[in-house]
mmCIF file of N, CA and C in Angstrom:
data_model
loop_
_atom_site.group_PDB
_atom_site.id
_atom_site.type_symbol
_atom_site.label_atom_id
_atom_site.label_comp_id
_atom_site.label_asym_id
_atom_site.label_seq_id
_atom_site.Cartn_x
_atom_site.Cartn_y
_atom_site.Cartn_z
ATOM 1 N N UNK H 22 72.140 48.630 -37.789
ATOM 2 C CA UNK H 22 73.027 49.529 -37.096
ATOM 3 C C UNK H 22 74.214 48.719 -36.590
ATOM 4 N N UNK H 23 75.558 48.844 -36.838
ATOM 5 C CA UNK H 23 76.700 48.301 -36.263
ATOM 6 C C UNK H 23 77.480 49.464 -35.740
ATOM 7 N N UNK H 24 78.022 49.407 -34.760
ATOM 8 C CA UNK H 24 78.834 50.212 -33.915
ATOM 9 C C UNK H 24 79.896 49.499 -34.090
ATOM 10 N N UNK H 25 81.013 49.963 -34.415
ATOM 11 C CA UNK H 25 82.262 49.234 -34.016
ATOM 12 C C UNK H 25 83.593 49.668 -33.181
ATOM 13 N N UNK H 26 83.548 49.836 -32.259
ATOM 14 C CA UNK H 26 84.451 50.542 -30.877
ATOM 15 C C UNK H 26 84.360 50.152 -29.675
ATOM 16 N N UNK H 27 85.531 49.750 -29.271
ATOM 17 C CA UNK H 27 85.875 49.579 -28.215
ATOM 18 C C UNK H 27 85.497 50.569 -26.956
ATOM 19 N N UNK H 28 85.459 51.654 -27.188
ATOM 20 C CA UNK H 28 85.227 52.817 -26.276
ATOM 21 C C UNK H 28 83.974 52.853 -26.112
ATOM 22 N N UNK H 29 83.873 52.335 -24.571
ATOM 23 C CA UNK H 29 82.364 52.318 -23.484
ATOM 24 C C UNK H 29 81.697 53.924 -24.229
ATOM 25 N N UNK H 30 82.501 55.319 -23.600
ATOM 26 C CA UNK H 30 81.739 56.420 -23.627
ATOM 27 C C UNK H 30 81.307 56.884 -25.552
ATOM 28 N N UNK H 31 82.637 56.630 -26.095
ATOM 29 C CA UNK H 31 82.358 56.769 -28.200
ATOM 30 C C UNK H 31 81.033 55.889 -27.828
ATOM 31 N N UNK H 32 81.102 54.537 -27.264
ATOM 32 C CA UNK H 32 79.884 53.452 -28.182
ATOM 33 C C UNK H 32 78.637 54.525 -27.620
ATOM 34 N N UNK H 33 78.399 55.011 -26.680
ATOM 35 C CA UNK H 33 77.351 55.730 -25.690
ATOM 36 C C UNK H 33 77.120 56.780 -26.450
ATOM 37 N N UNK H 34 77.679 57.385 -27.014
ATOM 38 C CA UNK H 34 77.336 58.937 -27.533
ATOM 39 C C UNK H 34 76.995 58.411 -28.995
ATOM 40 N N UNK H 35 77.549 57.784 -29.867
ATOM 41 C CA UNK H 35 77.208 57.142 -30.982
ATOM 42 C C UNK H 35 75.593 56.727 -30.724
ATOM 43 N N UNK H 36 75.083 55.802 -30.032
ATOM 44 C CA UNK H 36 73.930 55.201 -29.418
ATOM 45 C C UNK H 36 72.880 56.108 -29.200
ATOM 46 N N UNK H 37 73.311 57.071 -28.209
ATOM 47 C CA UNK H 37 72.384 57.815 -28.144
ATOM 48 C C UNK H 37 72.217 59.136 -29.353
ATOM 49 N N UNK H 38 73.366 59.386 -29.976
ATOM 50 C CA UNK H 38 73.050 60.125 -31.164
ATOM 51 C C UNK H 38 71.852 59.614 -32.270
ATOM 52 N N UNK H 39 72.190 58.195 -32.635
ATOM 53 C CA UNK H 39 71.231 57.389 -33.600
ATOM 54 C C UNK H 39 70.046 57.424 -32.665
ATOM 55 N N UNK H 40 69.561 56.991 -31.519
ATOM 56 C CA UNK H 40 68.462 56.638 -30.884
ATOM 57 C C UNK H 40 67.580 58.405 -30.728
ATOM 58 N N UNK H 41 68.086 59.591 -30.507
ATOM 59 C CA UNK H 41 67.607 61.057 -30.839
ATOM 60 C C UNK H 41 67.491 61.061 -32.219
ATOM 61 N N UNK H 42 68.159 60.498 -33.332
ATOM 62 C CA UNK H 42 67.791 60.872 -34.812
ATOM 63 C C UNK H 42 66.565 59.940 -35.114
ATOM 64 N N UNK H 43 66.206 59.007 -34.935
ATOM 65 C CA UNK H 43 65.148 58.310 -34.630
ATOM 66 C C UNK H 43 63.875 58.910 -33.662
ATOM 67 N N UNK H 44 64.382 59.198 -32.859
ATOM 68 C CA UNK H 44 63.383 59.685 -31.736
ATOM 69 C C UNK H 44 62.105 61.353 -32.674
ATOM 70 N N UNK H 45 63.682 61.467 -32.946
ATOM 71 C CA UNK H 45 62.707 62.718 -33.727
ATOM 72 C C UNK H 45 62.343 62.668 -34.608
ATOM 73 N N UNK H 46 62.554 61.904 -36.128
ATOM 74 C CA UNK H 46 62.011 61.750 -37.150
ATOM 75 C C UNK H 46 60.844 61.005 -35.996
ATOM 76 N N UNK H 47 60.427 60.146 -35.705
ATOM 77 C CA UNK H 47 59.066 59.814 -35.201
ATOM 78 C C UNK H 47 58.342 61.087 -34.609
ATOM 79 N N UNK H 48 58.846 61.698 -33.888
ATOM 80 C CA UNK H 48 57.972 63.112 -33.194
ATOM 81 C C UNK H 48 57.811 63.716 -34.419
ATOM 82 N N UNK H 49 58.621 64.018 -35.170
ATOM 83 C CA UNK H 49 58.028 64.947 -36.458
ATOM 84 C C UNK H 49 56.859 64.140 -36.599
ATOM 85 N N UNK H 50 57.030 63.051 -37.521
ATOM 86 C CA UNK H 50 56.237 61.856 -37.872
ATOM 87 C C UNK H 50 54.762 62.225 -37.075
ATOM 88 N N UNK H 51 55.096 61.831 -35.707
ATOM 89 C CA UNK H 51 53.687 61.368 -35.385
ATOM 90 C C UNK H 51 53.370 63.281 -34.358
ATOM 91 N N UNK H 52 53.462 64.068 -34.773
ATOM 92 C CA UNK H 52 53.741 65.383 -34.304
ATOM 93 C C UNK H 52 53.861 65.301 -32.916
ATOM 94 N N UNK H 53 54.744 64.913 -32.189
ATOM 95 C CA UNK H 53 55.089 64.861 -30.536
ATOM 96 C C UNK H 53 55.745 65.852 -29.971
ATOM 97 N N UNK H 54 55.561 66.372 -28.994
ATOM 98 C CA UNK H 54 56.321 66.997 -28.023
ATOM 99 C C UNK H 54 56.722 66.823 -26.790
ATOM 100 N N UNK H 55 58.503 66.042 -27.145
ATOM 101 C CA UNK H 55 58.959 65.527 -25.963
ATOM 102 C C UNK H 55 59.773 66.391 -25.555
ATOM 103 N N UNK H 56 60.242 66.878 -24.258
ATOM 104 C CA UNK H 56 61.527 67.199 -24.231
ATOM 105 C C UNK H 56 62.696 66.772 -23.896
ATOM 106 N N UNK H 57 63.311 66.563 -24.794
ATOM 107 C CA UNK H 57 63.857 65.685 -24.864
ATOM 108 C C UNK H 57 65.362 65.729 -24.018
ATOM 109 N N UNK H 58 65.553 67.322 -24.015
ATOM 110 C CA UNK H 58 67.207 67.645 -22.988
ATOM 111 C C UNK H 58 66.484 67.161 -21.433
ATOM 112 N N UNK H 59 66.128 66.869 -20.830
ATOM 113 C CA UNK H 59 65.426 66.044 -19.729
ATOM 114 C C UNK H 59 65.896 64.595 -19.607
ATOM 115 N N UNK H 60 66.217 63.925 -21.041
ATOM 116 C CA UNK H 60 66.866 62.977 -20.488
ATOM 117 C C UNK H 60 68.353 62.588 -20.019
ATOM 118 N N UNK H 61 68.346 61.392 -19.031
ATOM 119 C CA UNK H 61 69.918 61.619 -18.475
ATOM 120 C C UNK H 61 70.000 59.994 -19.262
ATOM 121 N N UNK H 62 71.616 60.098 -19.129
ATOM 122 C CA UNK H 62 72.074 58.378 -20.100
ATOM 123 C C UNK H 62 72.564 57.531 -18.648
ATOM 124 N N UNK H 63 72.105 56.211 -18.473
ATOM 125 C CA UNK H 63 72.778 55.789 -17.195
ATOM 126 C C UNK H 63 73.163 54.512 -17.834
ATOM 127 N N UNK H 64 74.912 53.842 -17.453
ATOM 128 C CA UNK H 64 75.526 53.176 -17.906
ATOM 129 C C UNK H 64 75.560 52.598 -16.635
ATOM 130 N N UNK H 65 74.827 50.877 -16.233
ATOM 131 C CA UNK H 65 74.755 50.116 -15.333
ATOM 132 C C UNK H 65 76.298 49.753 -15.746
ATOM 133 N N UNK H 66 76.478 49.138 -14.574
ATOM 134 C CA UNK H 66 77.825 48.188 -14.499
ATOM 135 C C UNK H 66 77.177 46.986 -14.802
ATOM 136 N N UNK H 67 77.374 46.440 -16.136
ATOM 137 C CA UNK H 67 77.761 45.385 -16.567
ATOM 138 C C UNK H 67 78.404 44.592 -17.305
ATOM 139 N N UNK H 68 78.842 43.162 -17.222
ATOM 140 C CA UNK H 68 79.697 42.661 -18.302
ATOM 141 C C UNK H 68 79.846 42.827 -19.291
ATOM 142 N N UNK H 69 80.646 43.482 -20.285
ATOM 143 C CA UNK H 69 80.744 43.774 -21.638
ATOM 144 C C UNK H 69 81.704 42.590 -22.406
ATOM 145 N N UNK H 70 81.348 42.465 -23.374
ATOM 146 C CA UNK H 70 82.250 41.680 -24.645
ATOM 147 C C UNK H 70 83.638 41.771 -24.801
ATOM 148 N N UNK H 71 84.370 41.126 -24.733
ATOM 149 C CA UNK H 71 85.894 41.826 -25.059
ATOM 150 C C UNK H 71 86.032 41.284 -26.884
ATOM 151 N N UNK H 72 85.280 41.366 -27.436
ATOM 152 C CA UNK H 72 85.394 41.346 -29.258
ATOM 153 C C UNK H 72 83.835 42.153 -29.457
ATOM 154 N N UNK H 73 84.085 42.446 -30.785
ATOM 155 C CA UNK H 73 83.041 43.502 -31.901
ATOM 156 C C UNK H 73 82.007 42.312 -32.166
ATOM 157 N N UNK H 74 81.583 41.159 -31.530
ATOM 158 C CA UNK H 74 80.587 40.437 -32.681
ATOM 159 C C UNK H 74 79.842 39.605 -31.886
ATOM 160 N N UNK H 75 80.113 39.650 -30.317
ATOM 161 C CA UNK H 75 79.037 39.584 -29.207
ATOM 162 C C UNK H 75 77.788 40.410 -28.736
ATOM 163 N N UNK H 76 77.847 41.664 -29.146
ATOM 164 C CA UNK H 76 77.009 42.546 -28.324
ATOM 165 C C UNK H 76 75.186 41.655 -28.189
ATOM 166 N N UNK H 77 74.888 41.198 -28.919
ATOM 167 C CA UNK H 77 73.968 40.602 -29.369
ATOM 168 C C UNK H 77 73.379 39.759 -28.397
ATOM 169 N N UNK H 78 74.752 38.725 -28.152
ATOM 170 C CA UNK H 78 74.191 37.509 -27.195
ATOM 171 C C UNK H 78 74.772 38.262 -25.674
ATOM 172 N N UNK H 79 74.997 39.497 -26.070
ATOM 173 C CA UNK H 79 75.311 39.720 -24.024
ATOM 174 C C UNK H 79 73.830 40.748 -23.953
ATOM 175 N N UNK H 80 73.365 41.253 -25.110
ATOM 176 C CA UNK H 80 72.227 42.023 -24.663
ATOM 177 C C UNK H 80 70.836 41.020 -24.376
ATOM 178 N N UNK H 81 70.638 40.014 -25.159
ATOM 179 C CA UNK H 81 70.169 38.897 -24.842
ATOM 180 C C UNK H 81 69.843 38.282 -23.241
ATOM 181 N N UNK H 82 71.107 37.625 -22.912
ATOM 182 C CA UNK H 82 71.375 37.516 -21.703
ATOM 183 C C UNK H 82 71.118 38.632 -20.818
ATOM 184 N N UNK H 83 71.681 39.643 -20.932
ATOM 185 C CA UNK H 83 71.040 41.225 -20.136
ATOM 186 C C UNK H 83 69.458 41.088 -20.187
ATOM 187 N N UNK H 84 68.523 40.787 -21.270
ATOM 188 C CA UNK H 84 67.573 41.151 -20.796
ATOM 189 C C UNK H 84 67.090 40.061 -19.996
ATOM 190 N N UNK H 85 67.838 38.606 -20.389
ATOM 191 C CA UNK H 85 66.884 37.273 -19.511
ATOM 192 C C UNK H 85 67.130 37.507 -18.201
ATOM 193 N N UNK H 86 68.005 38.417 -17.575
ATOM 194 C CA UNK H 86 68.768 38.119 -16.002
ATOM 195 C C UNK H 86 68.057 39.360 -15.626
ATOM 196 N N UNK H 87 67.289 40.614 -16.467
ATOM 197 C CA UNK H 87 66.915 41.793 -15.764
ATOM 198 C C UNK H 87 65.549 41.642 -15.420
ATOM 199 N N UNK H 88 64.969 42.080 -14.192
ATOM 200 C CA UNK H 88 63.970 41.829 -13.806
ATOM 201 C C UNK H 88 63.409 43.471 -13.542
ATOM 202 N N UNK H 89 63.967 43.913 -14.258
ATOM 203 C CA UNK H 89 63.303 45.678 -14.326
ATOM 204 C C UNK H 89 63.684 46.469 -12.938
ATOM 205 N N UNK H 90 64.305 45.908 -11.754
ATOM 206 C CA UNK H 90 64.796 46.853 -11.004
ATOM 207 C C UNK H 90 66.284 46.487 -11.183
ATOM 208 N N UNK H 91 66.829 46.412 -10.037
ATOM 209 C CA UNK H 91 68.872 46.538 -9.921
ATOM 210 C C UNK H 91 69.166 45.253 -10.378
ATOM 211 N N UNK H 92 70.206 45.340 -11.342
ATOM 212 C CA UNK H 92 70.568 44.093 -12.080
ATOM 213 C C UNK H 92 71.449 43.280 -10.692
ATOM 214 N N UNK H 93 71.809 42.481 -10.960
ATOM 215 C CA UNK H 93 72.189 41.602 -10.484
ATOM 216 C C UNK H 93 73.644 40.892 -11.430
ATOM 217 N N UNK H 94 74.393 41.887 -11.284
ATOM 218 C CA UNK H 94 75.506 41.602 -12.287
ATOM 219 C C UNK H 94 76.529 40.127 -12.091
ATOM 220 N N UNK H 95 76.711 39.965 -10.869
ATOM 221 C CA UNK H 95 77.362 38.771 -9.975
ATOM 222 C C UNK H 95 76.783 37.795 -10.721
ATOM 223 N N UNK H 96 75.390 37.377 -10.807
ATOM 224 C CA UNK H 96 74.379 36.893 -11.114
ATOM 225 C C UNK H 96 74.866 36.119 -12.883
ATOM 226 N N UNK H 97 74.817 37.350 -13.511
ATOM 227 C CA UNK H 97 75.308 37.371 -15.267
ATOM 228 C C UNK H 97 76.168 37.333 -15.141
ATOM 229 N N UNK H 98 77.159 37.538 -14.501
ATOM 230 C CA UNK H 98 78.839 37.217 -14.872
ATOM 231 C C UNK H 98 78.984 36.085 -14.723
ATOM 232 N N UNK H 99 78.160 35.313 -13.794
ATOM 233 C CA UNK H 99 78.403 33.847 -13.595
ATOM 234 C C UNK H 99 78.280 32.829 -15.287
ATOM 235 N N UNK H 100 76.446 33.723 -15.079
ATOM 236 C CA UNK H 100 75.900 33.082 -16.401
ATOM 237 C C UNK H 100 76.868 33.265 -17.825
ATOM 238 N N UNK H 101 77.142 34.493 -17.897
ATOM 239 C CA UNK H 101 78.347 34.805 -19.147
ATOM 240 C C UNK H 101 79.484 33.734 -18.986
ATOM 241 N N UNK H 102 80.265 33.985 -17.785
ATOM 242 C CA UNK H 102 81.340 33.053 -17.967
ATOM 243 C C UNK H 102 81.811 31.581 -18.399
ATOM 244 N N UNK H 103 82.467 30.834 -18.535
ATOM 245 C CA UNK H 103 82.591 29.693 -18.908
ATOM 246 C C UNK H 103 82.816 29.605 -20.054
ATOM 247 N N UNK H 104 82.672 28.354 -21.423
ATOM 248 C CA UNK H 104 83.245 28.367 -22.224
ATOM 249 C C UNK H 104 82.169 29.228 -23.384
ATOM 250 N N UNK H 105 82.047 30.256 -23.796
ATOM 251 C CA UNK H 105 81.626 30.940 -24.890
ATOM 252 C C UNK H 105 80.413 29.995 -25.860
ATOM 253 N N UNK H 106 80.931 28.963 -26.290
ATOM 254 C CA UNK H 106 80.137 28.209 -27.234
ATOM 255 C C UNK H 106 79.387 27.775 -26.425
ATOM 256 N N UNK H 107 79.472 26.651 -25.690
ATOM 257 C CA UNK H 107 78.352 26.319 -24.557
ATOM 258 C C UNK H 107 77.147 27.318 -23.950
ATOM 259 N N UNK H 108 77.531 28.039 -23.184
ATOM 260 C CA UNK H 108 76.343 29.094 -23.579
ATOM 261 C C UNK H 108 75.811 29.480 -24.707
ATOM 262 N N UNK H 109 76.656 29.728 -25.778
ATOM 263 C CA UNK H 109 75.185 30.115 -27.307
ATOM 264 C C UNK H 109 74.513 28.779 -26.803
ATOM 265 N N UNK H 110 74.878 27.493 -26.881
ATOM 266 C CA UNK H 110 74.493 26.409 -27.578
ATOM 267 C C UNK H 110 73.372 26.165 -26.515
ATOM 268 N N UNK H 111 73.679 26.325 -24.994
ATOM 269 C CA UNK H 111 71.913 26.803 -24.337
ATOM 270 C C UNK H 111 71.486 27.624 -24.750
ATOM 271 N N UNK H 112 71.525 28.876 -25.080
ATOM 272 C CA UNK H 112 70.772 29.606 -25.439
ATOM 273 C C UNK H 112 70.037 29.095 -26.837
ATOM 274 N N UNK H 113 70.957 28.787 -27.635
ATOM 275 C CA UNK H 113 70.200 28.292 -29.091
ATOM 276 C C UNK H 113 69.099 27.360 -28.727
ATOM 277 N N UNK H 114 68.943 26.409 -27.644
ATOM 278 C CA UNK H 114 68.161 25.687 -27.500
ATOM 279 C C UNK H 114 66.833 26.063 -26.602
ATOM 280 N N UNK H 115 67.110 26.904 -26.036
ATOM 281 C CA UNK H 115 66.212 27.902 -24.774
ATOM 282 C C UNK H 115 64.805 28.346 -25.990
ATOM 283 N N UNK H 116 66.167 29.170 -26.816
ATOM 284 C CA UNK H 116 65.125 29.623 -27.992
ATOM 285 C C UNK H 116 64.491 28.478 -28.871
ATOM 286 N N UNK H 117 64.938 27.881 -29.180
ATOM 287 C CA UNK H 117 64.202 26.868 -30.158
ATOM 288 C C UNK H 117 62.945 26.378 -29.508
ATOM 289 N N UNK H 118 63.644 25.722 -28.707
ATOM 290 C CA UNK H 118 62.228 25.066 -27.746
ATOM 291 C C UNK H 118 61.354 26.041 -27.155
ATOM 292 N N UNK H 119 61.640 27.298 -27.090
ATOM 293 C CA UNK H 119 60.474 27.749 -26.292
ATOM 294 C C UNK H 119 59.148 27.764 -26.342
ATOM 295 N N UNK H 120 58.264 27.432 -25.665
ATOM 296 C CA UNK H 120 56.723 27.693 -26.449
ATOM 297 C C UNK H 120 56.163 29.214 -26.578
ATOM 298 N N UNK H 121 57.067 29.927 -27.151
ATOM 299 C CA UNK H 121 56.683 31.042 -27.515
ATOM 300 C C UNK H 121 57.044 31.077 -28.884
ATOM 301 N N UNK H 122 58.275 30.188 -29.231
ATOM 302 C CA UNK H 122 58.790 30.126 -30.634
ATOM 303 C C UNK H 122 57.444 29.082 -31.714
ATOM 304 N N UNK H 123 57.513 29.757 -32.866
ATOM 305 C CA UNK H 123 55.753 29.701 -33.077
ATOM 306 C C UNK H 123 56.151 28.558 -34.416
ATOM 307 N N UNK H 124 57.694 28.418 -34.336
ATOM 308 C CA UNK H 124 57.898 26.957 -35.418
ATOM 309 C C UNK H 124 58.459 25.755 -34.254
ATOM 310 N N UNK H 125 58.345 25.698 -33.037
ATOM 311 C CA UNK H 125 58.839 25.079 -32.210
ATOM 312 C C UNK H 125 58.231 23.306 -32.922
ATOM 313 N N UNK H 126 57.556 23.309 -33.327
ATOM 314 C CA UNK H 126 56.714 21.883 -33.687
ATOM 315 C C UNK H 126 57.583 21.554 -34.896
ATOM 316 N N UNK H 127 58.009 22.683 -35.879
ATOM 317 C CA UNK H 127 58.369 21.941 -36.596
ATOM 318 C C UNK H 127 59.947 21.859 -36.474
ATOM 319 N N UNK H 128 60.323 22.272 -35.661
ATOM 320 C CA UNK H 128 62.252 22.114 -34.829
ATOM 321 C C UNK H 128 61.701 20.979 -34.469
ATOM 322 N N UNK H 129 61.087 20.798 -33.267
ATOM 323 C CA UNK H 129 61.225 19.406 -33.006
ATOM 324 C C UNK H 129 61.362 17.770 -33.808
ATOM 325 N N UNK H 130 60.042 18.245 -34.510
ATOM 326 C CA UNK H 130 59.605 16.955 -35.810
ATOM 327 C C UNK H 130 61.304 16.774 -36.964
ATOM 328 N N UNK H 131 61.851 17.727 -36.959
ATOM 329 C CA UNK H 131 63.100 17.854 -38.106
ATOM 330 C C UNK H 131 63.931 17.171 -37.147
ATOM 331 N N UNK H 132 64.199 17.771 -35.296
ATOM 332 C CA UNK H 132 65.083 17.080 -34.831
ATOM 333 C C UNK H 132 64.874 15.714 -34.509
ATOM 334 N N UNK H 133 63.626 14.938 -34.353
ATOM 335 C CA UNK H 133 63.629 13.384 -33.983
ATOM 336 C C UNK H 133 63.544 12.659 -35.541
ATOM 337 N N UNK H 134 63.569 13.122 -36.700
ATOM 338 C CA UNK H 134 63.854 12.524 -37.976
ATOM 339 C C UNK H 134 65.365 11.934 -37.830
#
């Protein structure tokens, strides 16, 4: 799925259009009955991308800084800011090394060669 627009409310209605065409081929699918006009769309205030080819590493970051109640946007704007590459390049390493990453043994062994 790529979205490509600048427009907060287009990207929102796009989003939630695909995420209901999904929603319901599964309810057909698995025969569900949701109702579904019950739900409301809530757009937190947070830092967005100013280019088409971030969304990725700011949703990323969104989920490492959310702790499931009120974001803490001050918080991620800090973390977002600064020079662009430097952050991937922690993050690239956050992920590599993590011990959840299940080739982490063999990143390491390639990186001390």
């Amino acid at each position: 799925m790529v979205l490509q627009t600048t427009d907060k409310k287009v990207a929102t209605v796009k989003v939630v259009r695909m995420l209901f065409n999904v929603l319901s081929q599964t309810r057909t699918k698995q025969q569900l009955h949701t109702p579904w006009n019950d739900w409301r769309v809530h757009e937190p205030e947070v830092p967005q991308q100013s280019n088409m080819h971030d969304c990725g590493f700011y949703t990323l970051k969104f989920m490492e800084h959310w702790t499931g109640g009120r974001m803490n946007t001050r918080e991620l704007e800090d973390h977002m800011g600064g020079d662009a590459i430097d952050v991937r390049k922690r993050l690239l390493v956050r992920l590599l090394l993590s011990p959840h990453n299940q080739l982490r043994d063999v990143v390491l062994k390639k990186l001390v060669k």
